[in-house]
Amino acid sequence: MKKHAVLDVAQLKTYFYLNNGQVAKAVDGVSLSISPGETVAIVGESGSGKSITALSIMKLINKPGRIVNGEIALNGKEMQALSEKQMTGIRGNDIAMIFQEPMTALNPVFTIGNQITEILRKHKKMNKKDAQAKAIHLLKTVGIPRAEEIIHEYPHQLSGGMRQRVMIAMAISCDPKLLIADEPTTALDVTIQAQILDLMLEMKEKFHMALLLITHDLGVVSEYADRVLVMYGGQIVEQAKTKELLRHTKHPYTQGLMQSLPKLDEDVDRLGTIKGMVPPAYNFPAGCRFSSRCPFVMDKCKVSNPELTEIDTDHFVRCHLYENAGDES
Amino acid sequence: MNTEQNTKNDALIHVKNVKKYFPIKGGVLKRTIGHVKAVDDVSFSINKGETLGIVGESGSGKSTLGRVMLRLLDPTEGSIHFNGIDISHLKRREIRPHRRDMQIVFQDPFASLNSKMSVAELVEEPLLVQTKLTKSERRAKAIEMIEQVGLRAKDRLKYPHEFSGGQRQRISIARALITRPKFVICDEPVSALDVSIQAQVLNLMKDLQEEFNLTYLFIAHDLSVVKHISDRIAVMYLGRIVEITNKKDLYEEPLHPYSQALLASIPIIDTGEATKAKKEKITLTGDIPSPANPPSGCSFRTRCPFAHERCKVERPELIEKEKGHFVACHLYDK
Ligand SMILES: Nc1ncnc2c1ncn2[C@@H]1O[C@H](COP(=O)(O)OP(=O)(O)OP(=O)(O)O)[C@@H](O)[C@H]1O
Ligand SMILES: Nc1ncnc2c1ncn2[C@@H]1O[C@H](COP(=O)(O)OP(=O)(O)OP(=O)(O)O)[C@@H](O)[C@H]1O
Ligand SMILES: [Mg+2]
Ligand SMILES: [Mg+2]
C-alpha cells in the first residue's frame, strides 16, 4: 500500500451471481492505487471489468452483483465498513463520477441549475442564493456560454458535448479529491471529445484532483494518462507508466491490441488481429484467461494463471513468458 | 481523379448535385415549416474497385447520402449514375434489376438482422428476392458465402443471438455479398465492435474486395479506420463535402480548416518510434450547428478560427486546388 495515496484498492473481487447458478467474475483480484494529482487510465475491451471496478469503488454494485473481497481506502480511510448514508456523503463530495452517457446521469425533469444547486445545498450546506451564484460560476468554469440562461434549461435542450460539460461542472462542484470518468467521451464526436478531455485535464490541475480515466482508446491513454492499467477478463494483465507501456509493451494481449489498431501515421495492408473473442465472465478458460487467444500460449498457460509480476521498475505483467526469464527453454 | 470529369468509363458511380431535404412539420396543421438539409448539393464519383471513405461528425449527412445513392431514399434534387445508367428517376419496379448490384452493410449488427431467421435463411434471402435460383442452388451459394466470411458451414443452422457482435457483422457482410454486387456501401460497419474484432472485420472486407473486385463507399466517423481502408476520402460537414482527395494528401496536407481540426483532434499513440510531429493543434470551439438552421454563407464559419467577412455572406464552392484535391473554403478561392 502506497503512502499518501488518494485511492488504494487491494484485491477487489466483484462477482455477479446469475440465475442459472453461474458466477460472472466481473472483477477478480484488482489492486490499484492513485496518488494525488495523478491520472491513471484503465483500458480494455468490452466486458473486461472496467465499469464494474469503478462502480465497486463507488459502492454502487447492485444485485445480483456483490463485492466479495477487497479493501478500498480513500485518503487512507477504509471504506468497506461505511454505512450507505456515510457513502452518500462521500459520493459527490470526496469522489465524483462522470458516466459515459450523460443523459442517464442527469435528471430530465429538473433544470440544469436545479441539479447543480441541489448538490451544493446538500454537500456544502449553501443557501439558495449562494448555490445559484456558484452554479453559474461552475458552468462558466467548464466553458458553457450563456450560463445565466442555461441554468434554466433542461438536459434535453443541450447537445451531447454541453451535457458532458454540465456533468463535469457537477462533478467538480464539491472539490472532490478523486474524479472517476467512465468513457466520458465515447458518445461524442472527435472534435468535441478533444474539447472535453482538455477541459477535464485543466480542471484536474486547477482543483488538484486525481483522475481515474476509463477508456478503450489507447490514443486517449497516450495523450492524457500518467499511468495505465490494462484489463482483460476481470484482471489487470499489464500495468506501467504510459510511455513505458506503449513503448515497451510486454503482454501478448496489449501487443495484440496495439497491432489491431489502424494508425494515422502508418500504412499497413492488413491489420494485426487477436484471434477469437473475449470469453464471457462466467466462463473463463482455465489457467491464463488470455490463453485461448494467445499466439504464444504454452502448456502451463492452460493450467495456471500467472501472477501480476514486476518485471521492470513499476512495470507489471501477468504472463508466464516473463516469469523466471531464462529458465524457460 | 476529378469529381466532375469522372463520368468516363472507369467511374462506377457518379453522384451529381444531390440534395436530400427532410421537411420539418410544425403547428397544429402539421404544415412544413422548414427543412433539414441533410445532404446539400454533393457531387463526386467512385471508380471501379476503389474505396471512397466518408468522414464527418454525427448528423453531417453521411448515412442519408448512402441511402440516397442506393435509392433507399429518393433524392430531393440531383442525379445518381450507376454503371452509366441514371437511377435517380427510375421507378421502384425499374430499380429492382439494379438492386443486386448495390448492397449495404449497417453499423448495428444487432438491429439489422431478423432474429427469427437462421444464418442460412438470412444469407439466402437476398437471392430469393433478387434471383430465380432454386432452393438447393440458393442453399449451396449461401454455404459457400458463409465460409467465405470466416464462419463455419455448420453455423448455418444457428440464430443471430448465438453470435458475438463481430460474427453478426460477418453475417451481414455475407448477406450483402451473396448477390455478387459490384458496389457495397458500408455504413459504420465496425463502429460497434471492439478493436481486436474490428481489425478482423476490416481485414475480411479488404480480402473480399480483392476477391470480388468490389467498389466500396465506406462511412465512418473514425478517421484512422477510414484512412486504413480508403483510397480517397471525402470530409462532410453539415450536409456538404468540404474536402475530397486521396488519403495521402488529406492526412499530409489537409486544406480545409475543419479537416485540419478533425485530424488534430485524434489522440495519437506515442510509441516512441518516429511518430510524426503532430500538426499544430487547432481546437474548435462551439458546437455543431443544427442542419435545420445552418449558418449563412459557409456553414463551418461559426467554429472556424479563420472565418472572415466573406464567409458570412458567400458559400464557398468545391474547387480543385491541386490536381484531384478539392476544397470548399474561401481561404483558397481568392
Ligand atoms: N448486472 C450484471 N449482471 C451480470 N453480469 C454483469 C452485470 N454487470 C456486468 N456484468 C458482467 O461483468 C463483466 C464486466 O462488465 P463491465 O461493465 O465492467 O465491462 P466494461 O469493461 O466496462 O465494458 P464496456 O467497455 O463494454 O463498458 C461483463 O462480462 C459483464 O457481462
Ligand atoms: N428520416 C428523416 N427525417 C428527418 N430528418 C432526418 C431523417 N434522417 C436523417 N435526418 C436528419 O438529417 C441529418 C443527417 O443525418 P444522417 O443520419 O445522415 O447523419 P450521419 O452523418 O449519418 O450521422 P451519424 O454519424 O450520427 O450516423 C440529421 O440532422 C438527421 O437528424
Ligand atoms: Mg463500461
Ligand atoms: Mg449515420
PDB file of C-alpha atoms in Angstrom, chain A residues 44-50 216 278, chain B residues 194:
ATOM      1  CA  GLY A  44      -9.589  -2.844 -22.020  1.00  0.00           C
ATOM      2  CA  GLU A  45     -12.192  -4.251 -24.351  1.00  0.00           C
ATOM      3  CA  SER A  46     -15.888  -4.519 -23.716  1.00  0.00           C
ATOM      4  CA  GLY A  47     -16.700  -6.725 -20.737  1.00  0.00           C
ATOM      5  CA  SER A  48     -13.205  -6.663 -19.252  1.00  0.00           C
ATOM      6  CA  GLY A  49     -14.500  -5.220 -15.961  1.00  0.00           C
ATOM      7  CA  LYS A  50     -13.616  -1.525 -16.228  1.00  0.00           C
ATOM      8  CA  HIS A 216     -10.950   1.726 -24.617  1.00  0.00           C
ATOM      9  CA  VAL A 278     -13.260 -12.121 -25.322  1.00  0.00           C
TER      10      VAL A 278
ATOM     11  CA  ASP B 194     -14.061  -3.920 -30.040  1.00  0.00           C
TER      12      ASP B 194
END
